[in-house]
Coordinates of C-alpha atoms in Angstrom, one line a residue:
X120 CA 66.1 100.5 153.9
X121 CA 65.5 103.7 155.8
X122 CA 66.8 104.3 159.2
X123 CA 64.7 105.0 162.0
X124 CA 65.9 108.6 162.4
X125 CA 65.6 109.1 158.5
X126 CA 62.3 108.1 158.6
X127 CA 60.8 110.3 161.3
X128 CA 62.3 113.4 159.5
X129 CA 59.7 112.9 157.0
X130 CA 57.6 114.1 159.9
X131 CA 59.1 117.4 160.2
X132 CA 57.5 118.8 156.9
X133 CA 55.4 121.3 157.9
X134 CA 52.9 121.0 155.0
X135 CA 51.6 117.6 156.9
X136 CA 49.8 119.8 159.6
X137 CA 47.9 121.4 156.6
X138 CA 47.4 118.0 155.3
X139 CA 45.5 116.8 158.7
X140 CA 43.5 119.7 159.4
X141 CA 42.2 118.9 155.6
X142 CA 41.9 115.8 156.2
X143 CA 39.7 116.3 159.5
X144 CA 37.4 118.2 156.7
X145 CA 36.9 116.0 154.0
X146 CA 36.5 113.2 156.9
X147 CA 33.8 115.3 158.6
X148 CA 30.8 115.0 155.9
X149 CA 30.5 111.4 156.0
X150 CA 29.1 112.2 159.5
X151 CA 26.6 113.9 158.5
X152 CA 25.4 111.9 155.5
X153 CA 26.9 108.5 157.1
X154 CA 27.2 107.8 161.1
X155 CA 24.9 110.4 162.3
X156 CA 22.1 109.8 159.3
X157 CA 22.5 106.5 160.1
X158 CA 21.4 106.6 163.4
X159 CA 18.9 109.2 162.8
X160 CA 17.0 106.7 160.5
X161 CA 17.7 104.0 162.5
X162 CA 16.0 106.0 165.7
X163 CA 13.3 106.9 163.1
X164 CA 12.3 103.2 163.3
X165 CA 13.8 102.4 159.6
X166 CA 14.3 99.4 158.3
X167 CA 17.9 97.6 157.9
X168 CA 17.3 97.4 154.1
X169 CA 16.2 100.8 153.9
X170 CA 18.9 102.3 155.8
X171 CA 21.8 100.1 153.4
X172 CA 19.7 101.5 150.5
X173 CA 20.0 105.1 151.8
X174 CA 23.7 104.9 151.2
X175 CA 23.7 105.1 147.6
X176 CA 23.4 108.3 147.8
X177 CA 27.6 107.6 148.5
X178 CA 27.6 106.8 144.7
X179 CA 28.9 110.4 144.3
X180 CA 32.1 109.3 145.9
X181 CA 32.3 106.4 143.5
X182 CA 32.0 108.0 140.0
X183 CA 33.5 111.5 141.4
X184 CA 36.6 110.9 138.5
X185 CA 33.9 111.8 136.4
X186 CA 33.9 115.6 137.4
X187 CA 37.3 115.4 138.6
X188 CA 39.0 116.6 135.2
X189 CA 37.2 120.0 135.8
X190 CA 38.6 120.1 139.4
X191 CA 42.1 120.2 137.1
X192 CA 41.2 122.3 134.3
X193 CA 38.4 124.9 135.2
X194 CA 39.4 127.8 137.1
X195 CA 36.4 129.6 139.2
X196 CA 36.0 132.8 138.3
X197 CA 37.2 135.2 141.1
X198 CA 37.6 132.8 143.7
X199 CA 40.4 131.5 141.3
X200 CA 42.1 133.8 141.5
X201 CA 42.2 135.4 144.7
X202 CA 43.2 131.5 146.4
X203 CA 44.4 129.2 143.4
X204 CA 43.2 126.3 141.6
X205 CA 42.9 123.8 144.3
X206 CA 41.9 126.3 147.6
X207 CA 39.4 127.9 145.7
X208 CA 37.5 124.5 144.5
X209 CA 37.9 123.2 148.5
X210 CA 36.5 126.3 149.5
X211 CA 33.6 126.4 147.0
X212 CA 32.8 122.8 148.0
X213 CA 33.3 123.3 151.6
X214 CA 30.4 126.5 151.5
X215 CA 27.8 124.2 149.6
X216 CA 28.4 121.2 152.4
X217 CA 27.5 123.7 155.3
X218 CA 24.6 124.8 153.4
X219 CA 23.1 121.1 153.0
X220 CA 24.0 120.4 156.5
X221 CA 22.0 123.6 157.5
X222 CA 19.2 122.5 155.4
X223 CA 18.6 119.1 156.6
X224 CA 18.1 120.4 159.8
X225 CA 14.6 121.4 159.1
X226 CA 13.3 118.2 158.0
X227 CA 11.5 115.0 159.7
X228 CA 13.0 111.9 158.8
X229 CA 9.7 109.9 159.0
X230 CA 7.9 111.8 156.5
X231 CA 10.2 113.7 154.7
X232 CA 12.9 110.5 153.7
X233 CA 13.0 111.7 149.8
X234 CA 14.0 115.3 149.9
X235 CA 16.6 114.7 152.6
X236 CA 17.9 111.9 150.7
X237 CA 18.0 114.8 147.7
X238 CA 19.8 117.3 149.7
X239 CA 21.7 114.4 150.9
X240 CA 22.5 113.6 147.5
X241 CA 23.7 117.4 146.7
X242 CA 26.0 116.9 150.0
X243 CA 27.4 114.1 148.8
X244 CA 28.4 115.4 145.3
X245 CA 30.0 118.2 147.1
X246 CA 32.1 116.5 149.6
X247 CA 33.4 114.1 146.8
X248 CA 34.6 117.2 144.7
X249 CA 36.2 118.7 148.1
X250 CA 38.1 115.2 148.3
X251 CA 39.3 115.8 144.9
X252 CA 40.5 119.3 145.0
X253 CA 42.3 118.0 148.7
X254 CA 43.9 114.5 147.4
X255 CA 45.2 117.1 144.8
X256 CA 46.5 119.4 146.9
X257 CA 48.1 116.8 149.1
X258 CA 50.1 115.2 146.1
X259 CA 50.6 118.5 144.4
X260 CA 52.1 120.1 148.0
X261 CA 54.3 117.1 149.0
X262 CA 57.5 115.0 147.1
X263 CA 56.3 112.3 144.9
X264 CA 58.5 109.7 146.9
X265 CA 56.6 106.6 148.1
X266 CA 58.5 108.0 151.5
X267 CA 56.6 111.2 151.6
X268 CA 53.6 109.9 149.9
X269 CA 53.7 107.7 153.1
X270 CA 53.8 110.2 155.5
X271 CA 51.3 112.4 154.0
X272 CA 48.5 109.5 154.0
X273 CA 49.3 109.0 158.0
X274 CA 48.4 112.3 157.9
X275 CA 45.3 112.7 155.5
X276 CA 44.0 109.7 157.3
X277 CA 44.7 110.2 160.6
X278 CA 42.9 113.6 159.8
X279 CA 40.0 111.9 158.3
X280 CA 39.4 109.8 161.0
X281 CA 39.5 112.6 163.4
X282 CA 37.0 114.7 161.5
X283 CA 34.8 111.2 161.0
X284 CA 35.4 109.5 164.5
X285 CA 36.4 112.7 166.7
X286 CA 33.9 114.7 165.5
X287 CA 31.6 112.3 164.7
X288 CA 31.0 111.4 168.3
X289 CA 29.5 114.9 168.7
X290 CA 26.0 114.1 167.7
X291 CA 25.3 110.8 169.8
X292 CA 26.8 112.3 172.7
X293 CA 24.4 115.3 172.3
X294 CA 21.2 112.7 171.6
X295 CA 22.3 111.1 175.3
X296 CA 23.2 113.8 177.3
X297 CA 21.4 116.5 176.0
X298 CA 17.8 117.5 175.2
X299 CA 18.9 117.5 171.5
X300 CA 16.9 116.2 168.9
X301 CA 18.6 115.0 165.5
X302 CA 17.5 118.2 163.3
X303 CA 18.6 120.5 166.2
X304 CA 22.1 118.3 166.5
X305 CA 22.6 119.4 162.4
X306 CA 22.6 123.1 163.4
X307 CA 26.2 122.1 166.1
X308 CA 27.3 119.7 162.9
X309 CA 26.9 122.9 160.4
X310 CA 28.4 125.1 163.2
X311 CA 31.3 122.9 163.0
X312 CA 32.0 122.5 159.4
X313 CA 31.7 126.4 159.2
X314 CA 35.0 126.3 161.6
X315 CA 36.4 123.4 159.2
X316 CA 36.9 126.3 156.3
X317 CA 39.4 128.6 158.0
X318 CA 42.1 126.4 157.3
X319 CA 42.0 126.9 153.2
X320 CA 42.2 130.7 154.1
X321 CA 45.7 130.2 156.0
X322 CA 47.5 128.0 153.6
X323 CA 49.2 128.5 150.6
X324 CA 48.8 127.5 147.1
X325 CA 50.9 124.3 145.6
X326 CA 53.2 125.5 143.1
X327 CA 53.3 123.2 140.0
X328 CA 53.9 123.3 136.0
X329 CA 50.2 121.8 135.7
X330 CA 48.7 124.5 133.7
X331 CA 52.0 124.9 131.3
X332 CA 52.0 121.0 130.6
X333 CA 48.0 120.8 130.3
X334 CA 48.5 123.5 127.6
X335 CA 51.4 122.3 125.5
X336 CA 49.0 119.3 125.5
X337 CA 46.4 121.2 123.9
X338 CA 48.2 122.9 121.6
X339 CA 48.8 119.5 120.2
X340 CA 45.9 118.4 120.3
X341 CA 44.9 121.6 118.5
X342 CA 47.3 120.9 115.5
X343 CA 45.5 117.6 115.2
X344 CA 41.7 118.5 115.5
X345 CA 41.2 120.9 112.5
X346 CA 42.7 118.3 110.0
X347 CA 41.0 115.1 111.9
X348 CA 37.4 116.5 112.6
X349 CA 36.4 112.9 112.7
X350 CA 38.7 111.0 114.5
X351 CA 38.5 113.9 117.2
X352 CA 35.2 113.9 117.8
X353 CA 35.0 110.2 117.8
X354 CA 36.9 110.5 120.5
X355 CA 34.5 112.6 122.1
X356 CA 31.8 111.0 121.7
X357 CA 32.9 107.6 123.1
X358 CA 34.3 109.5 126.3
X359 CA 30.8 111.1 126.8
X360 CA 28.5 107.7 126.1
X361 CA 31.3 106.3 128.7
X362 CA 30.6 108.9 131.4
X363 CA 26.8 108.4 131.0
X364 CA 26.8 104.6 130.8
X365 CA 29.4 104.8 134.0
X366 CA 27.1 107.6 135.9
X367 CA 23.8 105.2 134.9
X368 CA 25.2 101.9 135.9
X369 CA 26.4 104.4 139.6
X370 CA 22.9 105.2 140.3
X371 CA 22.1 100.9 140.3
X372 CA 20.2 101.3 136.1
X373 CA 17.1 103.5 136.6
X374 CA 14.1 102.9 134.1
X375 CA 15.7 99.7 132.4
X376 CA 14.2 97.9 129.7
X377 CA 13.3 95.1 131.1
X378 CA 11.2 93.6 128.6
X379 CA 14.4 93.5 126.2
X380 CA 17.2 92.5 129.0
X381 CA 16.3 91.3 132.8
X382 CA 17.6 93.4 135.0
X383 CA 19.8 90.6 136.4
X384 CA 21.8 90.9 133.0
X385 CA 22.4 94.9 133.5
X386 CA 26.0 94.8 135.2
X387 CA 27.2 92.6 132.7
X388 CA 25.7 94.5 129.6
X389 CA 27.2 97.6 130.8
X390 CA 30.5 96.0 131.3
X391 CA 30.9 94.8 127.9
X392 CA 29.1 97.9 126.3
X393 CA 32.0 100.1 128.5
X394 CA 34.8 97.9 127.2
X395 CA 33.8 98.3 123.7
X396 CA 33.5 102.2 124.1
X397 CA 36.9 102.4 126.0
X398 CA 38.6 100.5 123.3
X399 CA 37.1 102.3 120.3
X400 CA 37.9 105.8 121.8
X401 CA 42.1 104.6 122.6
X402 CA 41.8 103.0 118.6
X403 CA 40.6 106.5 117.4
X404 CA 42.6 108.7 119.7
X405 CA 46.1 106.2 118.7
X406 CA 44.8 106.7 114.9
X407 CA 44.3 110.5 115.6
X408 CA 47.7 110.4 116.9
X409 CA 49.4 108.3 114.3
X410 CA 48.4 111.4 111.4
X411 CA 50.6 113.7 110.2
X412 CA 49.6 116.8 111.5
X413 CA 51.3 120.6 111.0
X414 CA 52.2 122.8 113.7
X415 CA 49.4 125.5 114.4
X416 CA 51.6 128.2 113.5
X417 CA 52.6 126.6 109.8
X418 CA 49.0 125.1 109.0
X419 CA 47.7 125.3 106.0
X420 CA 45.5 128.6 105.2
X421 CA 42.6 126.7 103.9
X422 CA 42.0 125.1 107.3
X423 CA 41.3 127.8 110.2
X424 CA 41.0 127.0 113.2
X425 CA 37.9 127.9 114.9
X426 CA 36.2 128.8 118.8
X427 CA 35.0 125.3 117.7
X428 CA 38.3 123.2 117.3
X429 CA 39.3 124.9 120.8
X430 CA 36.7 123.7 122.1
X431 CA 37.0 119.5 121.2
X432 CA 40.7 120.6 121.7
X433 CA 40.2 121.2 124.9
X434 CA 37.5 118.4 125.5
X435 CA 40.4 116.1 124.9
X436 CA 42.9 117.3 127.0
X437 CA 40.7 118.0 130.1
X438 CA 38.7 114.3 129.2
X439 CA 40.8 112.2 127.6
X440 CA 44.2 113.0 128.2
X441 CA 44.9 112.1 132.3
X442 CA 43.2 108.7 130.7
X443 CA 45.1 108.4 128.0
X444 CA 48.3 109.0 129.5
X445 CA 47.0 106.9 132.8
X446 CA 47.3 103.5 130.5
X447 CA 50.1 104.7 127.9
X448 CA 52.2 104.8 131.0
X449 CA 51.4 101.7 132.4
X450 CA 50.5 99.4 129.5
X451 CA 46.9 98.9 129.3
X452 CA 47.0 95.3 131.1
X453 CA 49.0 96.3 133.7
X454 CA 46.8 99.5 134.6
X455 CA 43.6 96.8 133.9
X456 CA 45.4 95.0 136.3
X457 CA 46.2 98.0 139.5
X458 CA 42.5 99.2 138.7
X459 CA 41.1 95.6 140.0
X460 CA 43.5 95.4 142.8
X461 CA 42.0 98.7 144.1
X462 CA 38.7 97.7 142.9
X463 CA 39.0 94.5 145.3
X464 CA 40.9 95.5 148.3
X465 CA 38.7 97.5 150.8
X466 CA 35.5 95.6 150.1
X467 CA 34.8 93.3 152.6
X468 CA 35.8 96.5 155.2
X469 CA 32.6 98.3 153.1
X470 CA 30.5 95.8 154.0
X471 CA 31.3 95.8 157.7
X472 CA 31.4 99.5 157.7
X473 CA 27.8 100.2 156.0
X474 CA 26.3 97.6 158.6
X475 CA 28.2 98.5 162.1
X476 CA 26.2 101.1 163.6
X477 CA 22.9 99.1 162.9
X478 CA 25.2 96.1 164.2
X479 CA 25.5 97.6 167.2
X480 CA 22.4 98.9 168.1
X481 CA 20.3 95.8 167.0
X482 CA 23.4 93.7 169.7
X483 CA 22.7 96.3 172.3
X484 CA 24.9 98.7 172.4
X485 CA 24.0 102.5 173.8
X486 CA 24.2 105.6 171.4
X487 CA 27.0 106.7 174.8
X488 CA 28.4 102.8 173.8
X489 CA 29.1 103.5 170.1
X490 CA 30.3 107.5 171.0
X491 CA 33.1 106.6 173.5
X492 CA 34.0 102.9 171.6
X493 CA 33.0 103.0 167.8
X494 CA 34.1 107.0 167.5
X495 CA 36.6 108.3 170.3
X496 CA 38.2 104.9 170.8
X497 CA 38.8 104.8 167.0
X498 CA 39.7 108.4 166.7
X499 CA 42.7 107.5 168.8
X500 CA 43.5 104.2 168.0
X501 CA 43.3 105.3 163.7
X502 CA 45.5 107.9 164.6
X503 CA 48.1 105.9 166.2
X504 CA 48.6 103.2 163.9
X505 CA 48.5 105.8 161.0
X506 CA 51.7 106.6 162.1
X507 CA 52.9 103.3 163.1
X508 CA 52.1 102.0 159.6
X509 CA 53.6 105.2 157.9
X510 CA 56.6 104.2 159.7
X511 CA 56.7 100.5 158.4
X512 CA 55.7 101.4 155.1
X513 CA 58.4 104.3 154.7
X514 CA 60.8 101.5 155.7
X515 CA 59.6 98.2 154.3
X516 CA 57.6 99.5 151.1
X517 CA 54.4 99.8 150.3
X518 CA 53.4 96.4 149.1
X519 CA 54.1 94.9 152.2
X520 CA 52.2 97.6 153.9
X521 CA 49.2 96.5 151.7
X522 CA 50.0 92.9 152.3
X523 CA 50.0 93.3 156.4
X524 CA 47.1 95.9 156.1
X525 CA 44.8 93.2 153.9
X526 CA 45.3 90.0 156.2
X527 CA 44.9 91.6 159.1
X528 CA 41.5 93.9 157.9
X529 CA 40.4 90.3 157.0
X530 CA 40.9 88.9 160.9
X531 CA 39.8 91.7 162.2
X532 CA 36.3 90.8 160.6
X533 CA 35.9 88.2 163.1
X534 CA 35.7 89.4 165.8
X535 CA 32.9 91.1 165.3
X536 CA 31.1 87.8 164.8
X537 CA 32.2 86.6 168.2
X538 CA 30.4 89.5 169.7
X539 CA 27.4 88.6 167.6
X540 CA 27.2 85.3 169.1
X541 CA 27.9 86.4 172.8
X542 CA 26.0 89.7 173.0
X543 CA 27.1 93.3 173.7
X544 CA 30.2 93.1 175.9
X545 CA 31.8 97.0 176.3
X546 CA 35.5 95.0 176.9
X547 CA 34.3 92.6 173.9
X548 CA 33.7 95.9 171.6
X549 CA 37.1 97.8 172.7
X550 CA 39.1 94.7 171.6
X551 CA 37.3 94.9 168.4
X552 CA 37.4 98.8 167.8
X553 CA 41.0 98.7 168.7
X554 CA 41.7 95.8 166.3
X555 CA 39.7 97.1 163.4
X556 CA 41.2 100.7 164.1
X557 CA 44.7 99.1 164.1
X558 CA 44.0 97.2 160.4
X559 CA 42.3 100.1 158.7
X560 CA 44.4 102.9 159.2
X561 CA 47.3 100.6 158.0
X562 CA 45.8 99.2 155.5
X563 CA 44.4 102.8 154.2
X564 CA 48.2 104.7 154.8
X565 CA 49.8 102.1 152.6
X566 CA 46.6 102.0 149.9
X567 CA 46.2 105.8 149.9
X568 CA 50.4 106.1 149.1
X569 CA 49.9 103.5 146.5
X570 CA 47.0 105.4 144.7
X571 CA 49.7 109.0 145.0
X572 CA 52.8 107.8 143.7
X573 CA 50.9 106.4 140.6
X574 CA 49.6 109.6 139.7
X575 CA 50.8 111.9 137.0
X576 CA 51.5 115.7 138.5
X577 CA 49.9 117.1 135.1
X578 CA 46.6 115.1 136.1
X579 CA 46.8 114.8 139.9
X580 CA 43.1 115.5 140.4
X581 CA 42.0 113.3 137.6
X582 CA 44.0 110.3 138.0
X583 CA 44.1 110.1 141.6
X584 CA 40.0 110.3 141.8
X585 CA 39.8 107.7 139.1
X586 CA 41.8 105.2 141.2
X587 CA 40.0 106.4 144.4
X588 CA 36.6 106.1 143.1
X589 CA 36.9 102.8 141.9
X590 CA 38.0 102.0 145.0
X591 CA 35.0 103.3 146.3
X592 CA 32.6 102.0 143.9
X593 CA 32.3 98.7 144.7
X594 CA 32.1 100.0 148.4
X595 CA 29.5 101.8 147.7
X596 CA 27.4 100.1 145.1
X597 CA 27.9 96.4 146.9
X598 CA 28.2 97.7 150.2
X599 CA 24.8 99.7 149.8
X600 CA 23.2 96.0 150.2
X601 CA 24.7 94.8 153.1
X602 CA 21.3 95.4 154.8
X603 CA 19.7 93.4 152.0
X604 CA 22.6 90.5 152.9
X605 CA 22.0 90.3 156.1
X606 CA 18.2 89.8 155.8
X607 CA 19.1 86.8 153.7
X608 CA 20.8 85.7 156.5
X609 CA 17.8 86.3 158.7
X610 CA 20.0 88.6 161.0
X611 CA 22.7 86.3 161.5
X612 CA 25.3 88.9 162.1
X613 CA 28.5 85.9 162.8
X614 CA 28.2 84.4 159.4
X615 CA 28.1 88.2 157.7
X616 CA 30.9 89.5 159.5
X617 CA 32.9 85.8 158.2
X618 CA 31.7 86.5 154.6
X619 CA 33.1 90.0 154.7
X620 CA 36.1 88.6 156.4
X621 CA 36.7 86.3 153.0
X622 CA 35.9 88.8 150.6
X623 CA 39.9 90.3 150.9
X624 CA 41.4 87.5 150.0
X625 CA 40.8 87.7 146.2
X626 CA 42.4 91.1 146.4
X627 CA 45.5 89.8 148.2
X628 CA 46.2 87.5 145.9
X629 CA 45.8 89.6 143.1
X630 CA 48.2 92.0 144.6
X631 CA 50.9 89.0 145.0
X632 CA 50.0 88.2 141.2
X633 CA 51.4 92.1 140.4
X634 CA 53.9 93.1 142.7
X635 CA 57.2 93.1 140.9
X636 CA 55.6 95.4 137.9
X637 CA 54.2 97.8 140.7
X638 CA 57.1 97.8 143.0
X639 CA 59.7 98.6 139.1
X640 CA 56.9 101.7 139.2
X641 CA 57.3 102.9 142.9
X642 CA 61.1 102.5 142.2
X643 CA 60.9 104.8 139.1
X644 CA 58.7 107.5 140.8
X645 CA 61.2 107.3 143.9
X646 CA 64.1 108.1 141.3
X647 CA 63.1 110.5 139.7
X648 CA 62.2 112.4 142.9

């Protein structure tokens, strides 16, 4: 076990101030697309359901591992190479965000809902490739020690919450105590994410093998593809149905045939038509790998390799590869087994989060109410038990940090139900902010350390959103319809909040069900650090 002074030294790295300030902007967006859209629908005069539904637009966040191999691979012309592979993607994100946020400023919610939820859309796409290039960057920049890993995620989270509760409070304070309305607040919030981008200009680059490993992976792959045309572009061809069955099944089935299949039946079609293509794509990729193949130098005259064979060549290492090596590593069931886990952990905390600020304000709470409590109250108290839980999680591990962070997320549900059945109550909500700040920000440190140390260094980018957006997924696709759940309910907020409340459990005891195989793995990374 660490000792108290060892483990506050892990504070002295002076890469973690870099690590808040981009935390504060990857954080930031879900303002504008999340709290403060929120409310400006809800002020619009929007309906609960309607307002869930506007969330999917947050299905960018959940399927961004599709992209994310580009984030590793492609390198942007110029920008590239003035500020690196991962400054140069945050930057390029970063520009397009300001340039939605701008945009939405000239709309009118009330009759203009589908183009802002378009732009919103774009916005969304772009922040979840920023948090891709920056969970990169953070990995890439630090020690891959759950210790550090630790540290960093106080710091990345602790950073997002100040860019998504500090910030965030911005635009409802301006709505109370100004003569602001909501398009005009979106020229400040643009103002501000314009000052978000100086920080990629004053830090340096992450110095990693990446590029020298991703290439002596295609080169092998290259040695294979001109003698196996077949079995390569198998391979392809199941990874691409599997991005567009994944991307479909994100954006909730559009145009379904429902006169062959009910709609009802689309999940589960999906599902099994997904497994099938995952495990016909690792059989032709093991077969592809099982045939002799020459060298590139010594192959055979007869067979030349073309602009073509670079290409699938390359197709498989930026596609296939961080997946490949994701499960080789693990053993498929256990990687099956850490992708439920995260799949399960945060998702009763999605529910409650999609659902507060329309929570409050149906209770009673002021927009003043939900600034000082729900945003700066939070901001503070995220911030402080980020650390706090860093601490105990350098110290004790990480799977107790997720154990402690689970049951307590799942208590702090229920408070929130007690102030549904006795009304708005400003001591009431700081009890219930501070609890809910103290289990999330534990709860997040230990599960964003969990999702580092599992990742590969060759595929940081890749792996790490692949973990992260499931994760997110079914946050975003389930929790999308916690407006729909609680008009089931007829409004009654005490028995939602006890639902979410019981919807960790399954997740805890999955994690009990895995936690000597994935403490042997946190072990092994710490070694070899």
């Amino acid at each position: 076990m660490q000792s108290f002074r060892q483990t506050l030294s892990y504070f002295s790295n002076p890469k973690l101030l870099t690590i808040f300030c981009f935390g504060i902007a990857s954080g930031f967006p879900w303002v504008l697309i999340g709290s403060a859209m929120t409310a400006w629908l809800t002020d619009e005069g929007l309906s609960r359901s309607s307002v869930g539904l506007f969330g999917l637009i947050f299905v960018a966040y959940s399927i961004n591992f599709l992209w994310s191999p580009l984030v590793d691979r492609v390198k942007l012309p110029l920008l590239g190479n003035w500020l690196g592979q991962r400054r140069s993607w945050i930057l390029l994100t970063q520009t397009v965000i300001a340039a939605c946020a701008f945009s939405l400023s000239f709309f009118d919610a009330s009759s203009q809902l589908a183009t802002m939820a378009l732009i919103g859309m774009c916005l969304a796409i772009s922040s979840a490739t920023q948090d891709i290039a920056i969970d990169a960057y953070r990995i890439d920049v630090l020690d891959h020690d759950d210790a550090s890993m630790a540290a960093g995620s106080a710091m990345a989270t602790s950073g997002w919450w100040t860019g998504y509760a500090g910030l965030g409070a911005i635009p409802f304070l301006l709505i109370d105590h100004s003569s602001l309305y909501w398009p005009n607040v979106y020229l400040v919030l643009t103002l501000l994410m314009l000052l978000l981008m100086i920080t990629v200009f004053v830090v340096v680059e992450p110095q990693t093998n990446r590029q020298q490993q991703q290439d002596s992976i295609q080169q092998a792959f290259l040695a294979q593809v001109p003698q196996h045309p077949l079995l390569s572009s198998g391979v392809i061809a199941c990874i691409g149905l599997l991005i567009t069955l994944i991307a479909y099944a994100g954006f909730g089935f559009p145009i379904w045939p429902e006169q062959l299949l009910p709609r009802s039946n689309a999940a589960v079609a999906s599902t099994l038509i997904g497994i099938v293509l995952l495990v016909t794509m690792f059989y032709l990729l093991k077969a592809l790998h099982q045939q002799p193949a020459n060298s590139a130098s010594t192959m055979p005259q007869v067979i030349k390799v073309n602009g073509f064979h670079h290409l699938i060549a390359w197709l498989l290492t930026t596609l296939v590869a961080p997946l490949h090596e994701f499960f080789t590593r693990n053993g498929t069931r256990f990687a099956l087994s850490i992708l439920m886990f995260i799949f399960l952990f945060k998702l009763g905390e999605a529910y409650l989060g999609r659902m507060s600020l329309v929570f409050y304000k149906e209770v009673g709470y002021t927009n003043t109410d939900i600034a000082v409590f729900s945003k700066l109250m939070n901001w503070w108290v995220t911030i402080l038990f980020s650390l706090i839980g860093s601490i105990f999680t350098i110290r004790f591990g990480i799977i107790k940090g997720l154990f402690i962070g689970g049951i307590a997320m799942a208590l702090s549900n229920l408070i929130f139900s007690v102030i549904a059945l006795t009304g708005p109550s400003q001591w009431l909500l700081g009890i219930a902010v501070l609890v809910d700040g103290f289990t999330g920000a534990w709860g997040s440190v230990a599960f964003v350390a969990l999702l580092s140390v599992l990742c590969n260094r060759t595929f940081t980018a890749s792996q790490y959103a692949l973990m992260a957006s499931i994760g997110t997924f079914g946050r975003v696709t389930l929790g999308s319809y916690s407006g729909v759940i609680v008009d089931s309910l007829d409004g009654n907020w005490a028995l939602f909040f006890v639902l979410t409340a019981l919807m960790v459990i399954p997740s805890l005891i999955f994690l009990y069900s895995i936690r000597k195989p994935l403490a042997k793995i946190i072990a092994s990374n710490k070694q070899a650090s």
